[in-house]
Short mmCIF file of C-alpha atoms in Angstrom, two decimals:
data_model
loop_
_atom_site.label_atom_id
_atom_site.label_comp_id
_atom_site.label_asym_id
_atom_site.label_seq_id
_atom_site.Cartn_x
_atom_site.Cartn_y
_atom_site.Cartn_z
CA UNK F 1 68.48 -157.26 130.98
CA UNK F 2 71.10 -154.73 130.11
CA UNK F 3 70.82 -155.72 126.45
CA UNK F 4 67.01 -155.39 126.54
CA UNK F 5 67.30 -151.98 128.13
CA UNK F 6 69.76 -150.90 125.45
CA UNK F 7 67.44 -152.10 122.67
CA UNK F 8 64.43 -150.30 124.17
CA UNK F 9 66.41 -147.13 124.63
CA UNK F 10 67.62 -147.20 121.05
CA UNK F 11 64.09 -147.89 119.76
CA UNK F 12 62.60 -144.98 121.72
CA UNK F 13 65.34 -142.73 120.43
CA UNK F 14 64.56 -143.71 116.83
CA UNK F 15 60.85 -143.12 117.40
CA UNK F 16 61.54 -139.77 118.98
CA UNK F 17 63.89 -138.63 116.24
CA UNK F 18 62.14 -140.06 113.19
CA UNK F 19 58.58 -141.25 113.76
CA UNK F 20 57.30 -138.40 115.96
CA UNK F 21 58.38 -135.60 113.57
CA UNK F 22 56.87 -137.53 110.68
CA UNK F 23 53.58 -137.91 112.58
CA UNK F 24 53.57 -134.24 113.53
CA UNK F 25 54.38 -133.29 109.94
CA UNK F 26 51.55 -135.46 108.66
CA UNK F 27 49.18 -133.92 111.18
CA UNK F 28 50.18 -130.38 110.21
CA UNK F 29 49.87 -131.23 106.53
CA UNK F 30 46.33 -132.53 107.04
CA UNK F 31 45.44 -129.49 109.14
CA UNK F 32 46.68 -127.08 106.47
CA UNK F 33 44.84 -129.02 103.76
CA UNK F 34 41.67 -128.93 105.85
CA UNK F 35 41.94 -125.16 106.38
CA UNK F 36 42.61 -124.50 102.71
CA UNK F 37 39.70 -126.70 101.69
CA UNK F 38 37.40 -125.01 104.17
CA UNK F 39 38.45 -121.52 103.07
CA UNK F 40 38.01 -122.47 99.41
CA UNK F 41 34.54 -123.84 100.08
CA UNK F 42 33.58 -120.72 102.05
CA UNK F 43 34.90 -118.48 99.26
CA UNK F 44 33.03 -120.44 96.60
CA UNK F 45 29.90 -120.44 98.74
CA UNK F 46 30.15 -116.67 99.22
CA UNK F 47 30.63 -116.09 95.49
CA UNK F 48 27.64 -118.32 94.74
CA UNK F 49 25.53 -116.31 97.20
CA UNK F 50 26.69 -113.03 95.62
CA UNK F 51 25.76 -114.34 92.18
CA UNK F 52 22.37 -115.59 93.37
CA UNK F 53 21.66 -112.27 95.11
CA UNK F 54 22.61 -110.31 92.01
CA UNK F 55 20.30 -112.39 89.80
CA UNK F 56 17.31 -111.93 92.13
CA UNK F 57 18.04 -108.19 92.43
CA UNK F 58 18.17 -107.82 88.64
CA UNK F 59 14.85 -109.64 88.27
CA UNK F 60 13.21 -107.30 90.78
CA UNK F 61 14.85 -104.27 89.12
CA UNK F 62 13.31 -105.28 85.80
CA UNK F 63 9.89 -105.42 87.49
CA UNK F 64 10.43 -101.98 89.06
CA UNK F 65 11.33 -100.55 85.63
CA UNK F 66 8.15 -102.01 84.21
CA UNK F 67 6.10 -100.70 87.13
CA UNK F 68 7.33 -97.17 86.35
CA UNK F 69 5.63 -97.49 82.96
CA UNK F 70 2.29 -98.49 84.49
CA UNK F 71 -0.55 -96.53 85.99
CA UNK F 72 -0.59 -97.82 89.60
CA UNK F 73 -2.24 -94.88 91.34
CA UNK F 74 -5.56 -96.67 91.88
CA UNK F 75 -4.06 -99.91 93.23
CA UNK F 76 -2.79 -99.18 96.74
CA UNK F 77 -2.10 -102.81 97.62
CA UNK F 78 0.07 -103.24 94.54
CA UNK F 79 1.95 -100.07 95.54
CA UNK F 80 2.65 -101.50 98.99
CA UNK F 81 3.89 -104.72 97.40
CA UNK F 82 6.10 -102.70 95.06
CA UNK F 83 7.48 -100.75 98.02
CA UNK F 84 8.63 -103.98 99.68
CA UNK F 85 10.25 -105.19 96.46
CA UNK F 86 12.12 -101.90 95.99
CA UNK F 87 13.28 -101.93 99.61
CA UNK F 88 14.74 -105.41 99.13
CA UNK F 89 16.30 -104.46 95.79
CA UNK F 90 18.21 -101.46 97.18
CA UNK F 91 19.30 -103.51 100.17
CA UNK F 92 20.67 -106.16 97.80
CA UNK F 93 22.60 -103.59 95.77
CA UNK F 94 24.08 -102.16 98.95
CA UNK F 95 25.38 -105.58 100.00
CA UNK F 96 26.59 -106.38 96.47
CA UNK F 97 28.65 -103.19 96.46
CA UNK F 98 30.79 -104.72 99.22
CA UNK F 99 31.74 -107.64 97.00
CA UNK F 100 35.07 -106.17 95.94
CA UNK F 101 36.06 -104.84 99.35
CA UNK F 102 37.82 -108.09 100.24
CA UNK F 103 40.22 -107.82 97.29
CA UNK F 104 40.81 -104.11 97.87
CA UNK F 105 44.17 -103.31 99.38
CA UNK F 106 43.25 -100.41 101.63
CA UNK F 107 46.75 -98.98 101.64
CA UNK F 108 45.97 -95.54 100.30
CA UNK F 109 45.30 -93.06 103.08
CA UNK F 110 44.70 -89.41 103.56
CA UNK F 111 44.99 -86.86 106.31
CA UNK F 112 43.71 -83.35 106.16
CA UNK F 113 45.06 -80.05 107.39
CA UNK F 114 44.76 -76.36 106.63
CA UNK F 115 47.41 -74.40 104.82
CA UNK F 116 48.45 -71.50 107.08
CA UNK F 117 48.80 -69.20 104.10
CA UNK F 118 45.17 -69.45 103.13
CA UNK F 119 43.26 -69.69 106.38
CA UNK F 120 40.47 -67.26 105.31
CA UNK F 121 39.16 -69.78 102.83
CA UNK F 122 40.26 -72.88 104.80
CA UNK F 123 42.18 -74.44 101.93
CA UNK F 124 42.55 -78.19 101.96
CA UNK F 125 45.97 -79.83 101.99
CA UNK F 126 46.57 -83.53 101.46
CA UNK F 127 49.37 -85.52 103.01
CA UNK F 128 50.26 -89.19 103.02
CA UNK F 129 50.17 -89.75 106.76
CA UNK F 130 48.87 -93.24 107.57
CA UNK F 131 45.21 -92.93 108.43
CA UNK F 132 43.52 -96.13 107.24
CA UNK F 133 40.25 -96.20 105.41
CA UNK F 134 37.80 -98.42 107.23
CA UNK F 135 37.29 -101.80 105.56
CA UNK F 136 34.29 -104.08 105.71
CA UNK F 137 33.92 -106.69 108.43
CA UNK F 138 33.97 -109.76 106.21
CA UNK F 139 32.50 -112.15 108.78
CA UNK F 140 29.63 -109.77 109.36
CA UNK F 141 29.33 -109.29 105.61
CA UNK F 142 28.79 -113.00 105.03
CA UNK F 143 26.05 -113.09 107.65
CA UNK F 144 24.48 -109.98 106.15
CA UNK F 145 24.74 -111.48 102.69
CA UNK F 146 22.96 -114.65 103.80
CA UNK F 147 20.21 -112.72 105.62
CA UNK F 148 19.68 -110.34 102.67
CA UNK F 149 19.44 -113.24 100.24
CA UNK F 150 16.83 -114.97 102.39
CA UNK F 151 14.73 -111.79 102.68
CA UNK F 152 14.96 -111.05 98.98
CA UNK F 153 13.97 -114.58 98.03
CA UNK F 154 10.94 -114.22 100.30
CA UNK F 155 10.02 -110.95 98.57
CA UNK F 156 10.39 -112.60 95.17
CA UNK F 157 8.24 -115.66 96.01
CA UNK F 158 5.07 -114.13 94.57
CA UNK F 159 6.74 -112.59 91.53
CA UNK F 160 4.48 -114.38 89.05
CA UNK F 161 1.36 -113.02 90.74
CA UNK F 162 2.91 -109.55 90.82
CA UNK F 163 3.63 -109.71 87.09
CA UNK F 164 0.04 -110.76 86.35
CA UNK F 165 -1.36 -107.90 88.41
CA UNK F 166 1.08 -105.45 86.84
CA UNK F 167 0.02 -106.51 83.36
CA UNK F 168 -3.55 -105.51 84.19
CA UNK F 169 -2.50 -101.90 84.86
CA UNK F 170 -2.62 -99.54 81.87
CA UNK F 171 0.66 -98.22 80.47
CA UNK F 172 1.72 -94.59 80.75
CA UNK F 173 2.90 -92.77 77.62
CA UNK F 174 6.60 -92.02 77.90
CA UNK F 175 7.42 -88.32 78.09
CA UNK F 176 10.56 -87.09 76.30
CA UNK F 177 13.60 -86.90 78.57
CA UNK F 178 15.02 -83.55 79.60
CA UNK F 179 17.65 -82.70 77.00
CA UNK F 180 19.90 -80.59 79.23
CA UNK F 181 22.17 -82.27 81.76
CA UNK F 182 22.16 -79.23 84.03
CA UNK F 183 20.71 -81.17 86.91
CA UNK F 184 20.29 -84.70 88.14
CA UNK F 185 16.78 -84.27 89.57
CA UNK F 186 15.48 -85.44 86.20
CA UNK F 187 15.64 -88.82 87.92
CA UNK F 188 13.51 -89.53 90.95
CA UNK F 189 15.05 -92.36 92.94
CA UNK F 190 12.87 -94.45 95.22
CA UNK F 191 9.84 -92.17 95.33
CA UNK F 192 7.66 -94.08 92.86
CA UNK F 193 5.20 -95.18 95.55
CA UNK F 194 4.83 -91.67 97.01
CA UNK F 195 4.37 -90.22 93.52
CA UNK F 196 1.60 -92.66 92.64
CA UNK F 197 -0.15 -92.05 95.98
CA UNK F 198 -0.22 -88.30 95.34
CA UNK F 199 -1.47 -88.82 91.79
CA UNK F 200 -4.19 -91.11 93.14
CA UNK F 201 -5.37 -88.27 95.40
CA UNK F 202 -5.30 -85.75 92.55
CA UNK F 203 -7.25 -87.90 90.09
CA UNK F 204 -9.84 -89.06 92.61
CA UNK F 205 -13.16 -87.32 91.88
CA UNK F 206 -14.75 -85.36 94.69
CA UNK F 207 -18.13 -86.52 95.97
CA UNK F 208 -19.42 -82.95 95.81
CA UNK F 209 -18.59 -80.78 92.79
CA UNK F 210 -18.13 -77.77 95.08
CA UNK F 211 -15.74 -79.54 97.46
CA UNK F 212 -12.01 -78.82 97.51
CA UNK F 213 -9.38 -81.50 98.16
CA UNK F 214 -6.32 -80.42 100.18
CA UNK F 215 -3.30 -82.71 100.71
CA UNK F 216 -0.63 -81.63 103.22
CA UNK F 217 2.83 -82.96 102.31
CA UNK F 218 5.19 -82.71 105.26
CA UNK F 219 8.72 -83.84 106.04
CA UNK F 220 12.12 -82.69 107.19
CA UNK F 221 14.43 -80.39 105.22
CA UNK F 222 16.12 -81.72 102.08
CA UNK F 223 14.24 -85.03 101.94
CA UNK F 224 12.87 -84.50 98.44
CA UNK F 225 9.34 -83.15 99.03
CA UNK F 226 9.67 -80.54 96.29
CA UNK F 227 11.18 -83.03 93.84
CA UNK F 228 8.25 -85.43 94.26
CA UNK F 229 5.72 -82.65 93.66
CA UNK F 230 7.56 -81.35 90.58
CA UNK F 231 7.55 -84.83 89.04
CA UNK F 232 3.86 -85.19 89.86
CA UNK F 233 3.13 -81.86 88.15
CA UNK F 234 5.06 -83.03 85.07
CA UNK F 235 3.08 -86.27 84.79
CA UNK F 236 0.84 -86.38 81.71
CA UNK F 237 -2.04 -87.89 83.67
CA UNK F 238 -2.07 -84.87 85.98
CA UNK F 239 -1.68 -82.39 83.12
CA UNK F 240 -4.62 -83.89 81.26
CA UNK F 241 -6.77 -83.70 84.38
CA UNK F 242 -6.17 -80.04 85.33
CA UNK F 243 -6.47 -77.02 83.06
CA UNK F 244 -3.88 -75.11 85.10
CA UNK F 245 -1.08 -76.10 87.49
CA UNK F 246 0.19 -73.25 89.65
CA UNK F 247 3.25 -73.42 91.91
CA UNK F 248 3.31 -70.64 94.51
CA UNK F 249 4.37 -69.75 98.05
CA UNK F 250 2.71 -69.64 101.45
CA UNK F 251 4.37 -66.32 102.27
CA UNK F 252 1.94 -64.68 99.84
CA UNK F 253 -0.92 -65.74 102.11
CA UNK F 254 0.42 -63.78 105.05
CA UNK F 255 -1.62 -60.67 104.28
CA UNK F 256 -5.39 -61.00 104.14
CA UNK F 257 -5.92 -57.50 102.82
CA UNK F 258 -5.70 -58.62 99.19
CA UNK F 259 -9.11 -59.13 97.64
CA UNK F 260 -8.12 -61.70 95.00
CA UNK F 261 -5.86 -64.18 96.79
CA UNK F 262 -5.68 -66.54 93.80
CA UNK F 263 -4.47 -63.72 91.56
CA UNK F 264 -1.82 -62.84 94.15
CA UNK F 265 -0.56 -66.41 94.20
CA UNK F 266 -0.45 -66.51 90.39
CA UNK F 267 1.39 -63.19 90.14
CA UNK F 268 4.01 -64.23 92.68
CA UNK F 269 4.21 -67.87 91.59
CA UNK F 270 4.87 -69.97 88.50
CA UNK F 271 2.37 -71.42 86.05
CA UNK F 272 3.73 -74.88 85.30
CA UNK F 273 0.97 -75.90 82.94
CA UNK F 274 -2.03 -74.26 81.28
CA UNK F 275 -4.25 -75.73 78.56
CA UNK F 276 -5.80 -73.90 75.63
CA UNK F 277 -9.35 -72.50 75.99
CA UNK F 278 -10.73 -75.24 73.70
CA UNK F 279 -9.28 -78.06 75.80
CA UNK F 280 -10.16 -76.16 78.93
CA UNK F 281 -13.81 -76.08 77.89
CA UNK F 282 -13.88 -79.86 77.52
CA UNK F 283 -12.07 -80.61 80.81
CA UNK F 284 -13.85 -78.05 82.97
CA UNK F 285 -11.90 -75.53 85.04
CA UNK F 286 -10.05 -77.71 87.53
CA UNK F 287 -6.92 -76.13 89.02
CA UNK F 288 -4.00 -77.76 90.82
CA UNK F 289 -2.40 -75.36 93.26
CA UNK F 290 0.91 -76.25 94.93
CA UNK F 291 1.80 -74.03 97.89
CA UNK F 292 5.34 -74.26 99.15
CA UNK F 293 5.50 -73.07 102.73
CA UNK F 294 8.60 -72.58 104.88
CA UNK F 295 8.73 -73.64 108.50
CA UNK F 296 8.55 -70.08 109.85
CA UNK F 297 5.64 -68.80 107.74
CA UNK F 298 2.17 -69.06 109.28
CA UNK F 299 -0.59 -69.06 106.68
CA UNK F 300 -3.18 -66.40 107.44
CA UNK F 301 -6.53 -68.03 108.23
CA UNK F 302 -8.61 -65.34 106.50
CA UNK F 303 -6.47 -65.48 103.37
CA UNK F 304 -6.70 -69.28 103.35
CA UNK F 305 -10.49 -69.19 103.69
CA UNK F 306 -10.70 -66.65 100.85
CA UNK F 307 -8.52 -68.84 98.63
CA UNK F 308 -10.61 -71.96 99.27
CA UNK F 309 -13.84 -70.06 98.60
CA UNK F 310 -12.43 -68.69 95.35
CA UNK F 311 -11.39 -72.14 94.10
CA UNK F 312 -14.74 -73.70 95.03
CA UNK F 313 -16.71 -71.08 93.15
CA UNK F 314 -14.54 -70.50 90.07
CA UNK F 315 -12.74 -73.84 89.67
CA UNK F 316 -14.83 -76.73 91.07
CA UNK F 317 -12.98 -80.02 91.35
CA UNK F 318 -9.66 -78.29 92.08
CA UNK F 319 -6.97 -79.73 94.37
CA UNK F 320 -4.36 -78.12 96.61
CA UNK F 321 -1.04 -79.56 97.81
CA UNK F 322 0.61 -77.75 100.74
CA UNK F 323 4.33 -78.60 101.02
CA UNK F 324 5.96 -77.73 104.33
CA UNK F 325 8.40 -78.80 107.03
CA UNK F 326 5.89 -77.63 109.63
CA UNK F 327 3.46 -80.30 110.82
CA UNK F 328 0.87 -77.64 111.62
CA UNK F 329 -0.21 -77.52 107.95
CA UNK F 330 -1.80 -80.93 108.52
CA UNK F 331 -4.77 -79.05 109.99
CA UNK F 332 -5.47 -77.55 106.54
CA UNK F 333 -5.94 -80.94 104.88
CA UNK F 334 -9.17 -82.61 103.86
CA UNK F 335 -7.28 -85.90 103.99
CA UNK F 336 -4.52 -87.27 106.16
CA UNK F 337 -1.13 -85.63 105.72
CA UNK F 338 1.48 -87.55 103.77
CA UNK F 339 4.88 -87.63 105.43
CA UNK F 340 7.99 -87.89 103.29
CA UNK F 341 10.75 -89.67 105.16
CA UNK F 342 14.48 -89.61 104.38
CA UNK F 343 15.70 -92.36 102.08
CA UNK F 344 17.06 -95.44 103.86
CA UNK F 345 20.84 -95.77 103.92
CA UNK F 346 20.90 -98.37 101.15
CA UNK F 347 18.64 -96.39 98.82
CA UNK F 348 20.50 -93.12 99.42
CA UNK F 349 23.80 -94.81 98.60
CA UNK F 350 22.37 -96.13 95.31
CA UNK F 351 21.23 -92.59 94.49
CA UNK F 352 24.59 -91.05 95.41
CA UNK F 353 26.60 -93.78 93.66
CA UNK F 354 24.71 -93.34 90.40
CA UNK F 355 25.21 -89.58 90.40
CA UNK F 356 28.86 -89.68 91.45
CA UNK F 357 30.19 -92.45 89.22
CA UNK F 358 28.05 -91.52 86.24
CA UNK F 359 28.28 -94.17 83.52
CA UNK F 360 30.72 -96.20 85.63
CA UNK F 361 27.93 -97.18 88.00
CA UNK F 362 29.43 -100.62 88.71
CA UNK F 363 31.52 -100.22 91.90
CA UNK F 364 33.70 -103.08 90.69
CA UNK F 365 35.25 -100.70 88.16
CA UNK F 366 36.36 -98.29 90.91
CA UNK F 367 36.43 -100.31 94.17
CA UNK F 368 38.46 -97.72 96.08
CA UNK F 369 36.09 -94.94 95.04
CA UNK F 370 33.14 -97.09 96.10
CA UNK F 371 34.57 -97.43 99.62
CA UNK F 372 35.18 -93.67 99.86
CA UNK F 373 31.81 -92.88 98.26
CA UNK F 374 29.91 -94.92 100.83
CA UNK F 375 31.60 -92.97 103.62
CA UNK F 376 30.81 -89.62 101.96
CA UNK F 377 27.17 -90.67 101.47
CA UNK F 378 26.92 -91.77 105.12
CA UNK F 379 28.36 -88.44 106.29
CA UNK F 380 25.81 -86.51 104.20
CA UNK F 381 23.06 -88.00 106.37
CA UNK F 382 20.48 -88.20 103.58
CA UNK F 383 20.83 -84.63 102.26
CA UNK F 384 19.57 -84.55 98.67
CA UNK F 385 21.03 -81.13 97.99
CA UNK F 386 24.39 -82.19 99.39
CA UNK F 387 24.34 -85.35 97.28
CA UNK F 388 23.57 -83.43 94.08
CA UNK F 389 26.23 -80.76 94.58
CA UNK F 390 29.04 -83.00 95.83
CA UNK F 391 28.36 -85.78 93.31
CA UNK F 392 28.68 -83.26 90.48
CA UNK F 393 32.14 -82.37 91.82
CA UNK F 394 33.20 -85.97 92.37
CA UNK F 395 32.08 -86.96 88.88
CA UNK F 396 34.53 -84.48 87.33
CA UNK F 397 37.51 -86.23 88.94
CA UNK F 398 37.41 -90.02 89.43
CA UNK F 399 40.60 -89.95 91.46
CA UNK F 400 40.87 -91.69 94.84
CA UNK F 401 43.06 -88.99 96.34
CA UNK F 402 40.54 -86.30 95.40
CA UNK F 403 37.61 -88.33 96.74
CA UNK F 404 39.52 -88.89 99.97
CA UNK F 405 40.06 -85.13 100.23
CA UNK F 406 36.33 -84.50 99.79
CA UNK F 407 35.59 -87.07 102.51
CA UNK F 408 37.94 -85.25 104.85
CA UNK F 409 36.26 -81.89 104.21
CA UNK F 410 32.78 -83.31 104.84
CA UNK F 411 33.82 -85.11 108.03
CA UNK F 412 35.58 -82.07 109.44
CA UNK F 413 32.61 -79.88 108.61
CA UNK F 414 30.25 -82.27 110.41
CA UNK F 415 32.59 -82.47 113.42
CA UNK F 416 32.80 -78.68 113.72
CA UNK F 417 29.03 -78.30 113.62
CA UNK F 418 28.06 -81.32 115.69
CA UNK F 419 24.71 -80.78 117.34
CA UNK F 420 23.62 -78.26 114.71
CA UNK F 421 20.68 -79.87 112.96
CA UNK F 422 20.91 -77.43 110.06
CA UNK F 423 24.51 -78.19 109.07
CA UNK F 424 23.44 -79.66 105.72
CA UNK F 425 21.27 -76.74 104.72
CA UNK F 426 21.90 -75.26 101.28
CA UNK F 427 24.26 -72.70 102.83
CA UNK F 428 26.17 -75.42 104.67
CA UNK F 429 26.59 -77.46 101.48
CA UNK F 430 27.76 -74.31 99.68
CA UNK F 431 30.51 -73.82 102.27
CA UNK F 432 31.67 -77.41 101.81
CA UNK F 433 31.74 -77.03 98.02
CA UNK F 434 33.77 -73.81 98.20
CA UNK F 435 36.35 -75.47 100.44
CA UNK F 436 36.83 -78.25 97.89
CA UNK F 437 37.56 -75.85 95.03
CA UNK F 438 41.22 -75.36 94.03
CA UNK F 439 41.23 -71.60 94.65
CA UNK F 440 40.61 -69.79 97.94
CA UNK F 441 37.29 -67.95 97.83
CA UNK F 442 35.53 -65.80 100.38
CA UNK F 443 31.75 -66.21 100.48
CA UNK F 444 29.90 -62.90 100.23
CA UNK F 445 26.30 -63.96 99.65
CA UNK F 446 24.16 -66.93 98.66
CA UNK F 447 20.65 -67.25 97.35
CA UNK F 448 18.11 -69.23 95.36
CA UNK F 449 16.21 -67.94 92.38
CA UNK F 450 14.57 -69.32 89.24
CA UNK F 451 16.01 -69.51 85.75
CA UNK F 452 13.47 -66.96 84.50
CA UNK F 453 14.44 -64.51 87.22
CA UNK F 454 18.12 -65.13 86.53
CA UNK F 455 17.62 -64.34 82.86
CA UNK F 456 15.76 -61.16 83.73
CA UNK F 457 18.62 -60.08 85.99
CA UNK F 458 21.31 -61.13 83.48
CA UNK F 459 22.80 -63.64 85.92
CA UNK F 460 23.50 -66.32 83.32
CA UNK F 461 27.13 -65.22 83.14
CA UNK F 462 27.91 -67.10 86.34
CA UNK F 463 30.36 -69.99 86.18
CA UNK F 464 29.34 -73.48 87.26
CA UNK F 465 31.14 -75.13 90.13
CA UNK F 466 32.23 -77.98 87.83
CA UNK F 467 33.92 -75.56 85.41
CA UNK F 468 35.69 -73.91 88.29
CA UNK F 469 36.95 -77.23 89.59
CA UNK F 470 38.37 -78.12 86.18
CA UNK F 471 40.14 -74.80 85.72
CA UNK F 472 41.13 -72.50 88.57
CA UNK F 473 42.11 -69.87 86.00
CA UNK F 474 38.43 -69.34 85.21
CA UNK F 475 38.03 -67.25 88.38
CA UNK F 476 38.42 -63.52 87.74
CA UNK F 477 40.16 -61.31 90.25
CA UNK F 478 36.96 -59.48 91.11
CA UNK F 479 33.87 -61.15 92.56
CA UNK F 480 32.42 -64.13 90.77
CA UNK F 481 28.96 -65.69 90.72
CA UNK F 482 29.12 -69.49 91.02
CA UNK F 483 26.17 -71.73 90.10
CA UNK F 484 26.19 -74.62 92.55
CA UNK F 485 23.08 -76.35 91.29
CA UNK F 486 20.21 -75.84 88.87
CA UNK F 487 17.01 -77.84 88.73
CA UNK F 488 15.90 -79.36 85.44
CA UNK F 489 12.25 -79.41 86.56
CA UNK F 490 10.05 -76.28 86.46
CA UNK F 491 10.19 -73.77 88.07
CA UNK F 492 13.93 -74.48 87.53
CA UNK F 493 15.45 -73.28 90.78
CA UNK F 494 19.05 -72.11 90.64
CA UNK F 495 21.25 -71.86 93.74
CA UNK F 496 24.17 -69.47 93.37
CA UNK F 497 26.85 -67.99 95.60
CA UNK F 498 28.76 -64.76 95.11
CA UNK F 499 32.41 -64.97 96.14
CA UNK F 500 35.59 -62.99 95.85
CA UNK F 501 39.02 -64.44 95.24
CA UNK F 502 41.52 -64.47 98.12
CA UNK F 503 45.03 -64.01 96.77
CA UNK F 504 47.74 -66.32 98.13
CA UNK F 505 51.38 -65.32 98.07
CA UNK F 506 54.71 -66.93 98.82
CA UNK F 507 55.72 -70.60 98.66
CA UNK F 508 52.30 -71.84 99.79
CA UNK F 509 50.75 -70.60 96.56
CA UNK F 510 53.00 -72.97 94.60
CA UNK F 511 52.05 -75.81 96.96
CA UNK F 512 48.39 -75.15 96.24
CA UNK F 513 48.95 -75.23 92.49
CA UNK F 514 50.94 -78.47 92.70
CA UNK F 515 48.26 -80.05 94.91
CA UNK F 516 45.56 -79.18 92.39
CA UNK F 517 47.67 -80.58 89.54
CA UNK F 518 48.07 -83.90 91.40
CA UNK F 519 44.32 -84.14 91.96
CA UNK F 520 43.62 -83.66 88.25
CA UNK F 521 46.02 -86.43 87.20
#
């Protein structure tokens, strides 16, 4: 028995020392192999889904490009279908832009403070304190990727029928592109459906030759109402239909003592288009009048009645578009008011990305900038003016440290004015832009005018904000007029600020110069 016990004890000891570790090792090896295999399959599956989503998005984008060349104004159902396709397309691009986030080492970080030597202008200083940039939730991204792909495939199911219907719509002659790159509102992102709906209203014949069609166009500030109308007024279909297109202001209708209200609007407004008398005789005397009205201005009822009577008698078949932030103008319409809503998050990011990265529109080329750009776009909360001004600054310097600095300025500005609904007004955006510039400037005044008025007042000597960002030496010691933004569409609005330079002295001045040099590298 003692011998048996000794043998069993020795056997158990061998098993414990040799067999058990081998079994555990084998088990761990299989577990690791299983995890690696599963991760590899998930990675391959995710890449396949990204590729599939990109292909479907490109197919839909090609259809949208073709739809822009077609006359869709009379086909409302096709416009609704197109709206759904565009919504899915921008959503797909938004998800695709997160593709490179997983390989991005989010190690660069920025913190923001104010230099005590230049407090009047709130100069921006950059330090390397660890403040991580938020990264994407990759588990949530995979779920979002799968859901987006399913929705987009559903949208694309009837693509053949859509193509057949689109082919039945007549083509639109292509107008020459604006030659000057002074502004980015040459491009109208995501408003194709709204544009065609407005054109449909304008080209629709009135049942009575003496009737007058009035379309109220309402929406919040900086959502692109004016941009849509300007593109409508530049459309050849509209220009062939009306002998004159007049862009004027509701403030001119505040006094009903003027006998000729239409003449007052023309004198104080801008004639965007006017045909020759020969063509005018063939096309009748139809006028298109666009009245831009601010929220505070109340249009005088007597002046409005006089204007409508004048158009009915002298220009039968005319149309009026009233653009305002105030919903009360809906009462002036002969049709239901059209409301312009802010762009969805995905569509606004596509707009901002294209303007900011310029030709390098693929976020894969600048993954770190794409992460920062999405956060800047989100902080702008859909402000078109803010997107145009800040993107023009970002485009001059494709440097992650500079973009991080801009993000810090925007976030701090939003935090300081939390609860103020007007913090992304034109004046608010101007303050943000001035704080980004490499020299301390004190804002004296700001205003909006037209290019014609600027030429008459010899204001073309102002320096653009992009030139100032490239070279701080361009700022004279006396006051300087800075052009923040200029529209490429008539009446060519120009927003300028007048500033004076704030001199910095001592060691902090050298710090500022070194900081600017690092940003330009």
